């Protein structure tokens, strides 16, 4: 299985409290496994506040809904040994 790398990393975002924010990361291969999103080293799950999805097989997105001050921090996307932060 080919090594999946990050082609296009995360970008820093500034948003207002109560807004939604989307982070995107593009990987080199479709159907990548061993993917993880974190906020301040806490793994994020797909739920009503965090929407985790994949577009076109290679673009992984994380949408944080109605952000608050507690959501301030570092977002990390990891695929295998490769990471991107914002």
Coordinates of C-alpha atoms in Angstrom, one line a residue:
X1 CA 0.0 0.0 0.0
X2 CA 1.5 3.4 -1.0
X3 CA 2.6 5.9 1.7
X4 CA -0.1 8.6 2.0
X5 CA 1.3 12.1 2.3
X6 CA -0.2 15.5 2.9
X7 CA -0.3 17.5 -0.4
X8 CA -2.0 20.6 0.9
X9 CA -1.9 21.4 4.6
X10 CA -4.1 23.2 7.1
X11 CA -4.4 27.0 7.1
X12 CA -4.7 29.2 10.2
X13 CA -8.2 30.6 10.6
X14 CA -9.7 33.5 12.6
X15 CA -13.4 33.3 13.3
X16 CA -16.0 35.0 15.5
X17 CA -17.6 33.3 18.5
X18 CA -20.8 31.5 17.3
X19 CA -19.6 31.1 13.7
X20 CA -18.7 27.8 12.0
X21 CA -15.1 27.2 10.8
X22 CA -13.8 24.7 8.2
X23 CA -10.4 23.2 8.0
X24 CA -9.2 21.3 4.9
X25 CA -6.3 19.0 4.2
X26 CA -5.6 17.3 0.9
X27 CA -3.8 13.9 0.9
X28 CA -2.0 12.1 -2.0
X29 CA -4.2 9.1 -2.3
X30 CA -7.9 8.2 -2.0
X31 CA -9.2 6.0 0.7
X32 CA -6.5 6.9 3.2
X33 CA -6.7 5.1 6.4
X34 CA -5.2 6.0 9.8
X35 CA -6.7 9.5 9.7
X36 CA -7.1 11.6 12.9
X37 CA -8.3 15.1 13.7
X38 CA -7.4 16.7 17.1
X39 CA -8.1 20.0 18.9
X40 CA -5.5 20.7 21.6
X41 CA -4.3 17.0 21.5
X42 CA -7.9 15.8 22.1
X43 CA -9.1 13.4 19.3
X44 CA -12.3 14.7 17.6
X45 CA -15.2 12.5 16.7
X46 CA -17.9 13.1 14.1
X47 CA -20.9 14.5 16.0
X48 CA -23.3 17.5 16.1
X49 CA -20.5 19.9 16.9
X50 CA -17.7 18.5 14.7
X51 CA -18.4 17.4 11.2
X52 CA -15.6 15.2 9.7
X53 CA -15.9 14.3 6.0
X54 CA -14.0 13.5 2.9
X55 CA -14.6 15.2 -0.5
X56 CA -13.5 13.7 -3.8
X57 CA -11.7 11.0 -1.9
X58 CA -8.6 13.0 -1.1
X59 CA -9.8 16.3 0.6
X60 CA -10.4 15.7 4.3
X61 CA -12.5 18.4 6.0
X62 CA -13.3 19.3 9.6
X63 CA -16.1 21.7 10.4
X64 CA -16.4 23.1 13.9
X65 CA -19.9 24.4 14.5
X66 CA -20.8 27.4 16.6
X67 CA -17.3 27.9 18.0
X68 CA -16.7 29.3 21.5
X69 CA -13.6 30.6 23.3
X70 CA -13.0 27.0 24.5
X71 CA -12.3 26.0 20.9
X72 CA -9.3 28.3 20.6
X73 CA -6.2 26.2 20.1
X74 CA -4.2 24.0 17.7
X75 CA -6.0 21.8 15.2
X76 CA -4.0 18.8 14.0
X77 CA -4.6 16.6 11.1
X78 CA -2.7 13.3 11.0
X79 CA -2.4 10.7 8.3
X80 CA 0.0 7.9 9.2
X81 CA 3.2 9.5 10.3
X82 CA 2.5 12.9 8.6
X83 CA 0.8 15.8 10.4
X84 CA -0.4 19.3 9.6
X85 CA -1.4 22.0 12.2
X86 CA -3.2 25.3 12.2

